[in-house]
Coordinates of C-alpha atoms in Angstrom, one line a residue:
X1455 CA 42.2 -43.9 -9.4
X1456 CA 41.8 -40.9 -11.0
X1457 CA 38.2 -40.1 -10.3
X1458 CA 39.3 -41.0 -6.4
X1459 CA 41.8 -38.7 -6.7
X1460 CA 39.4 -36.3 -7.9
X1461 CA 36.9 -36.8 -5.6
X1462 CA 39.9 -36.5 -2.8
X1463 CA 41.0 -32.9 -4.3
X1464 CA 37.4 -32.0 -4.1
X1465 CA 36.6 -32.8 -0.1
X1466 CA 40.3 -31.5 1.0
X1467 CA 38.7 -28.3 -0.4
X1468 CA 42.1 -27.0 -2.0
X1469 CA 41.9 -23.4 -3.4
X1470 CA 45.4 -21.8 -4.9
X1471 CA 45.7 -17.9 -4.1
X1472 CA 44.9 -16.7 -7.3
X1473 CA 41.2 -18.7 -6.7
X1474 CA 40.9 -17.0 -3.7
X1475 CA 41.1 -13.6 -4.9
X1476 CA 38.8 -14.7 -7.9
X1477 CA 36.4 -15.9 -5.3
X1478 CA 36.2 -12.5 -3.1
X1479 CA 36.1 -10.6 -6.1
X1480 CA 32.7 -12.7 -7.0
X1481 CA 31.6 -12.2 -3.9
X1482 CA 31.7 -8.8 -4.0
X1483 CA 30.5 -8.3 -7.0
X1484 CA 27.6 -10.8 -7.2
X1485 CA 26.6 -9.4 -3.4
X1486 CA 26.5 -5.5 -4.7
X1487 CA 24.5 -6.4 -7.8
X1488 CA 21.8 -8.4 -5.6
X1489 CA 21.8 -5.7 -3.1
X1490 CA 21.4 -3.0 -5.9
X1491 CA 18.7 -5.3 -6.9
X1492 CA 17.0 -6.0 -3.9
X1493 CA 16.8 -2.3 -3.0
X1494 CA 15.3 -1.3 -6.5
X1495 CA 13.0 -4.1 -6.5
X1496 CA 11.6 -3.4 -3.1
X1497 CA 11.6 0.1 -3.8
X1498 CA 9.5 -0.2 -7.1
X1499 CA 7.2 -2.7 -4.7
X1500 CA 7.1 -0.3 -2.0
X1501 CA 7.5 -4.0 -0.1
X1502 CA 10.6 -4.7 2.2
X1503 CA 9.6 -8.1 2.1
X1504 CA 10.5 -8.7 -1.7
X1505 CA 13.9 -6.8 -0.5
X1506 CA 14.8 -9.0 2.2
X1507 CA 13.9 -12.1 -0.1
X1508 CA 16.3 -11.0 -3.1
X1509 CA 19.0 -10.0 -0.8
X1510 CA 18.7 -13.3 1.1
X1511 CA 18.3 -15.6 -2.2
X1512 CA 21.2 -13.9 -3.9
X1513 CA 23.4 -14.2 -0.7
X1514 CA 22.5 -18.3 -1.1
X1515 CA 23.1 -17.8 -4.8
X1516 CA 26.4 -16.2 -3.9
X1517 CA 27.3 -18.6 -1.1
X1518 CA 26.7 -21.7 -3.4
X1519 CA 28.9 -20.5 -5.9
X1520 CA 31.8 -19.4 -3.8
X1521 CA 32.1 -21.4 -0.7
X1522 CA 32.6 -24.8 -1.8
X1523 CA 36.3 -25.6 -3.5
X1524 CA 35.1 -25.6 -7.3
X1525 CA 37.7 -26.9 -9.4
X1526 CA 38.0 -23.1 -11.0
X1527 CA 39.6 -22.2 -8.0
X1528 CA 42.2 -24.4 -8.2
X1529 CA 43.9 -23.6 -11.8
X1530 CA 46.7 -22.7 -10.8
X1531 CA 48.3 -24.3 -7.8
X1532 CA 51.8 -23.9 -5.9
X1533 CA 54.4 -26.2 -6.2
X1534 CA 56.0 -27.0 -2.3
X1535 CA 59.1 -28.5 -1.8
X1536 CA 58.9 -32.4 -0.6
X1537 CA 58.5 -33.0 3.0
X1538 CA 61.5 -33.3 5.4
X1539 CA 59.6 -35.3 8.0
X1540 CA 61.8 -37.9 8.8
X1541 CA 65.4 -36.3 7.7
X1542 CA 68.0 -35.6 10.2
X1543 CA 70.0 -32.6 9.4

């Protein structure tokens, strides 16, 4: 039962607000770092393809780290009120 619930939460993609801020920070930091590394490597090698490949590889790595709803992004879930569907006021 616990394994099924964990798989369901991963599939549904629940990320809390602090997790969203952390994912945004990771995205900005990695893309900035990869951009600088790609530029320097391309400048040193005097090859635009080196810059392009390093930049694309870093972007793909960033996507794999940030896009899936990893459990680290849901460490501070907000408690929601129970549903009032079906009750009349």
